Amino acid sequence: MGLQIEHDNWISNHLRRRRGERLDVLNRGHGYGNQLFVERIWWMLVGHFHGLHPEYEVKDWRGRSYFVDFMWIVGALRIVFEIMDFGSHGTDRTKYRMDLNRGLFLQAQDCTVFYISLDELKENPSFILSALRSSLSPYLSAGDGNKRTVQRHYSKIERDLMRTAIRHNRVIRPTEAAKELELHTMTVIKYCRRLVEKGKFRAVARGVSGRVIYYEYVGSMQSPDLV
């Protein structure tokens, strides 16, 4: 199916599932800039709408709800796209400051946030398309909703451990990781050893006993195996 049919079905599906404020925001918010992003960037980049959520509700640092233009959820990864119009963001200093603070908070919550200029979207979409293709290339195949089954080389626990190591400067200490991921310490150790065998972790030992004190993630920071 073509873009317009896929787009209309995608929006209709979200409208049917929403109620109250979430429904009102989608009716009001999915306007010109957002539709331009879908037409000139998203469809060209991905070719489907699986995992992409328009006007997605999130919480800020005060626990208050607000809505980002788009949230792409692929595996455990959350990527936000915000379309920035100078008329609505640049002339109101308080709103501009709040938008940036919210973006910073989202990134602290393990979201990736892309701010996209509406003017650039209108005048130079090829630049945005090229930049996003480079940034998102490790995740595009993982987010391909046309594939009914995706072969997983790593279990959920293994992916969680790799992502946890990245958050902690590539280091995993089993006891600390077990608390963070709510797992038994021996379970963490078992999966860390598997990741050593798969070449993703390196065991770091100490002293003549050779006791392993932590594991180090040695893979790529943008590996699709993380998704």
Short mmCIF file of C-alpha atoms in Angstrom, two decimals:
data_model
loop_
_atom_site.label_atom_id
_atom_site.label_comp_id
_atom_site.label_asym_id
_atom_site.label_seq_id
_atom_site.Cartn_x
_atom_site.Cartn_y
_atom_site.Cartn_z
CA MET A 1 0.00 0.00 0.00
CA GLY A 2 1.06 3.59 -0.54
CA LEU A 3 1.96 6.25 1.97
CA GLN A 4 -1.46 7.90 2.23
CA ILE A 5 -3.34 4.66 2.84
CA GLU A 6 -0.75 3.41 5.36
CA HIS A 7 -0.73 6.80 7.11
CA ASP A 8 -4.54 6.96 7.35
CA ASN A 9 -4.73 3.40 8.71
CA TRP A 10 -1.96 4.14 11.23
CA ILE A 11 -3.65 7.29 12.56
CA SER A 12 -7.07 5.62 12.60
CA ASN A 13 -5.71 2.74 14.68
CA HIS A 14 -4.28 5.15 17.24
CA LEU A 15 -7.48 7.22 17.33
CA ARG A 16 -9.57 4.11 18.03
CA ARG A 17 -7.37 3.13 20.98
CA ARG A 18 -7.33 6.54 22.68
CA ARG A 19 -9.67 8.29 25.04
CA GLY A 20 -9.88 11.65 26.78
CA GLU A 21 -6.88 13.98 26.62
CA ARG A 22 -4.74 11.51 24.67
CA LEU A 23 -7.38 11.45 21.94
CA ASP A 24 -7.80 15.25 21.92
CA VAL A 25 -4.04 15.81 21.68
CA LEU A 26 -3.73 13.46 18.71
CA ASN A 27 -6.62 15.17 16.92
CA ARG A 28 -5.06 18.60 17.50
CA GLY A 29 -1.38 17.84 17.39
CA HIS A 30 -0.78 15.74 14.29
CA GLY A 31 -0.65 18.77 12.03
CA TYR A 32 1.33 20.14 9.13
CA GLY A 33 4.86 19.76 10.53
CA ASN A 34 4.29 16.24 11.80
CA GLN A 35 2.72 15.10 8.54
CA LEU A 36 5.62 16.65 6.62
CA PHE A 37 8.05 14.62 8.75
CA VAL A 38 6.09 11.45 8.00
CA GLU A 39 6.02 12.15 4.25
CA ARG A 40 9.53 13.44 3.64
CA ILE A 41 11.53 11.61 6.28
CA TRP A 42 9.91 8.65 8.01
CA TRP A 43 8.32 6.98 4.99
CA MET A 44 11.50 7.41 2.94
CA LEU A 45 13.64 6.11 5.80
CA VAL A 46 11.57 3.21 7.15
CA GLY A 47 8.66 2.53 4.78
CA HIS A 48 6.17 1.53 7.49
CA PHE A 49 4.72 2.82 10.78
CA HIS A 50 5.27 -0.20 13.03
CA GLY A 51 6.44 0.96 16.46
CA LEU A 52 5.97 4.67 15.69
CA HIS A 53 3.55 6.47 18.04
CA PRO A 54 2.21 9.96 17.25
CA GLU A 55 1.68 12.46 20.07
CA TYR A 56 3.03 10.03 22.65
CA GLU A 57 2.41 10.73 26.33
CA VAL A 58 5.44 10.86 28.65
CA LYS A 59 6.12 12.23 32.13
CA ASP A 60 8.52 15.06 32.93
CA TRP A 61 10.71 15.33 36.04
CA ARG A 62 7.76 16.67 38.02
CA GLY A 63 5.54 13.74 37.06
CA ARG A 64 3.43 15.90 34.76
CA SER A 65 2.21 14.54 31.44
CA TYR A 66 3.16 16.05 28.12
CA PHE A 67 3.20 14.75 24.57
CA VAL A 68 6.17 14.34 22.26
CA ASP A 69 5.53 14.54 18.52
CA PHE A 70 6.70 10.99 17.83
CA MET A 71 8.00 8.10 19.90
CA TRP A 72 9.57 5.16 18.05
CA ILE A 73 9.71 2.02 20.19
CA VAL A 74 11.89 -0.75 18.81
CA GLY A 75 12.75 -3.51 21.25
CA ALA A 76 13.80 -1.83 24.49
CA LEU A 77 14.89 1.29 22.62
CA ARG A 78 12.88 4.52 22.78
CA ILE A 79 13.60 7.27 20.25
CA VAL A 80 11.82 10.65 20.31
CA PHE A 81 11.39 12.98 17.34
CA GLU A 82 10.34 16.55 18.05
CA ILE A 83 9.46 18.91 15.17
CA MET A 84 10.55 22.40 16.24
CA ASP A 85 8.79 25.44 14.76
CA PHE A 86 10.55 28.72 15.57
CA GLY A 87 7.23 30.53 15.78
CA SER A 88 5.99 28.33 18.62
CA HIS A 89 9.29 27.53 20.34
CA GLY A 90 11.75 30.30 19.59
CA THR A 91 9.73 33.39 20.54
CA ASP A 92 8.51 32.11 23.91
CA ARG A 93 11.58 31.84 26.12
CA THR A 94 9.77 29.98 28.90
CA LYS A 95 8.38 27.36 26.52
CA TYR A 96 11.74 27.07 24.77
CA ARG A 97 13.48 26.49 28.10
CA MET A 98 10.88 23.94 29.19
CA ASP A 99 11.15 22.01 25.92
CA LEU A 100 14.92 21.72 26.27
CA ASN A 101 14.64 20.67 29.93
CA ARG A 102 12.16 17.96 28.98
CA GLY A 103 14.47 16.72 26.25
CA LEU A 104 17.36 16.58 28.68
CA PHE A 105 15.24 14.68 31.20
CA LEU A 106 14.13 12.16 28.55
CA GLN A 107 17.74 11.48 27.62
CA ALA A 108 18.49 10.89 31.29
CA GLN A 109 15.72 8.26 31.18
CA ASP A 110 17.52 6.33 28.40
CA CYS A 111 15.58 7.91 25.53
CA THR A 112 17.30 9.20 22.41
CA VAL A 113 15.90 12.59 21.37
CA PHE A 114 16.15 14.20 17.93
CA TYR A 115 15.08 17.83 17.50
CA ILE A 116 14.16 18.61 13.89
CA SER A 117 13.72 22.13 12.53
CA LEU A 118 10.47 22.63 10.62
CA ASP A 119 12.23 25.11 8.34
CA GLU A 120 14.92 22.54 7.53
CA LEU A 121 12.22 19.94 6.99
CA LYS A 122 10.61 22.19 4.40
CA GLU A 123 13.75 23.50 2.70
CA ASN A 124 16.39 20.76 3.07
CA PRO A 125 14.79 17.41 3.95
CA SER A 126 17.64 15.48 2.28
CA PHE A 127 20.01 16.64 5.04
CA ILE A 128 17.67 15.38 7.79
CA LEU A 129 17.11 12.10 5.95
CA SER A 130 20.84 11.51 5.55
CA ALA A 131 21.62 12.38 9.18
CA LEU A 132 18.87 10.16 10.59
CA ARG A 133 19.78 7.28 8.29
CA SER A 134 23.33 7.36 9.65
CA SER A 135 22.17 7.63 13.27
CA LEU A 136 19.45 4.99 13.11
CA SER A 137 21.00 2.47 10.72
CA PRO A 138 21.86 -0.04 13.52
CA TYR A 139 18.19 -0.19 14.51
CA LEU A 140 16.28 -0.01 11.23
CA SER A 141 16.43 -3.73 10.48
CA ALA A 142 15.49 -4.55 14.08
CA GLY A 143 12.43 -2.33 13.75
CA ASP A 144 11.26 -3.86 10.47
CA GLY A 145 7.66 -4.74 11.20
CA ASN A 146 7.34 -6.58 7.89
CA LYS A 147 9.41 -9.42 9.34
CA ARG A 148 7.10 -11.67 11.34
CA THR A 149 9.99 -13.29 13.14
CA VAL A 150 13.36 -11.81 13.96
CA GLN A 151 16.14 -14.23 14.73
CA ARG A 152 17.60 -13.38 18.11
CA HIS A 153 21.21 -14.21 18.78
CA TYR A 154 20.95 -12.80 22.31
CA SER A 155 18.35 -13.37 24.99
CA LYS A 156 16.51 -10.55 26.75
CA ILE A 157 18.72 -10.93 29.83
CA GLU A 158 21.86 -10.78 27.69
CA ARG A 159 20.66 -7.61 25.97
CA ASP A 160 19.70 -6.09 29.33
CA LEU A 161 23.18 -6.84 30.68
CA MET A 162 24.89 -5.29 27.65
CA ARG A 163 22.80 -2.14 27.93
CA THR A 164 23.41 -1.99 31.69
CA ALA A 165 27.15 -2.23 31.11
CA ILE A 166 26.99 0.67 28.64
CA ARG A 167 25.16 2.80 31.21
CA HIS A 168 27.97 2.08 33.71
CA ASN A 169 30.96 2.93 31.52
CA ARG A 170 31.01 -0.58 30.00
CA VAL A 171 31.43 -2.31 33.37
CA ILE A 172 29.15 -4.95 34.91
CA ARG A 173 29.58 -5.95 38.55
CA PRO A 174 27.29 -8.97 39.07
CA THR A 175 26.00 -8.06 42.54
CA GLU A 176 25.13 -4.50 41.52
CA ALA A 177 23.63 -5.59 38.20
CA ALA A 178 21.51 -8.21 39.96
CA LYS A 179 19.96 -5.51 42.16
CA GLU A 180 19.39 -3.15 39.24
CA LEU A 181 17.79 -5.80 37.01
CA GLU A 182 16.05 -7.65 39.87
CA LEU A 183 17.81 -10.92 39.12
CA HIS A 184 19.70 -13.43 41.23
CA THR A 185 23.44 -12.81 41.31
CA MET A 186 24.20 -16.31 40.03
CA THR A 187 21.84 -15.70 37.10
CA VAL A 188 23.77 -12.57 36.19
CA ILE A 189 27.08 -14.43 36.43
CA LYS A 190 25.75 -17.24 34.23
CA TYR A 191 24.69 -14.86 31.47
CA CYS A 192 27.85 -12.78 31.78
CA ARG A 193 29.86 -15.94 31.13
CA ARG A 194 27.74 -16.64 28.06
CA LEU A 195 28.47 -13.13 26.79
CA VAL A 196 32.18 -13.75 27.33
CA GLU A 197 31.87 -16.86 25.14
CA LYS A 198 30.04 -14.80 22.50
CA GLY A 199 32.75 -12.15 22.50
CA LYS A 200 30.65 -9.32 23.96
CA PHE A 201 32.10 -9.31 27.49
CA ARG A 202 35.61 -9.65 28.85
CA ALA A 203 36.11 -11.14 32.33
CA VAL A 204 38.41 -9.02 34.50
CA ALA A 205 40.15 -10.97 37.28
CA ARG A 206 42.19 -9.83 40.28
CA GLY A 207 45.05 -11.33 42.29
CA VAL A 208 46.73 -14.73 42.12
CA SER A 209 43.40 -16.48 42.66
CA GLY A 210 42.14 -15.22 39.33
CA ARG A 211 38.72 -14.44 40.78
CA VAL A 212 36.58 -12.44 38.37
CA ILE A 213 35.58 -9.14 39.95
CA TYR A 214 33.71 -7.59 37.03
CA TYR A 215 32.91 -7.95 33.34
CA GLU A 216 33.61 -5.38 30.65
CA TYR A 217 31.44 -4.83 27.58
CA VAL A 218 33.70 -4.85 24.50
CA GLY A 219 31.05 -4.59 21.76
CA SER A 220 29.94 -1.63 19.71
CA MET A 221 27.88 1.09 21.37
CA GLN A 222 25.52 1.05 18.36
CA SER A 223 25.31 -2.69 17.83
CA PRO A 224 21.91 -3.96 16.64
CA ASP A 225 22.39 -6.79 19.13
CA LEU A 226 21.43 -4.30 21.85
CA VAL A 227 17.90 -3.95 20.48
#
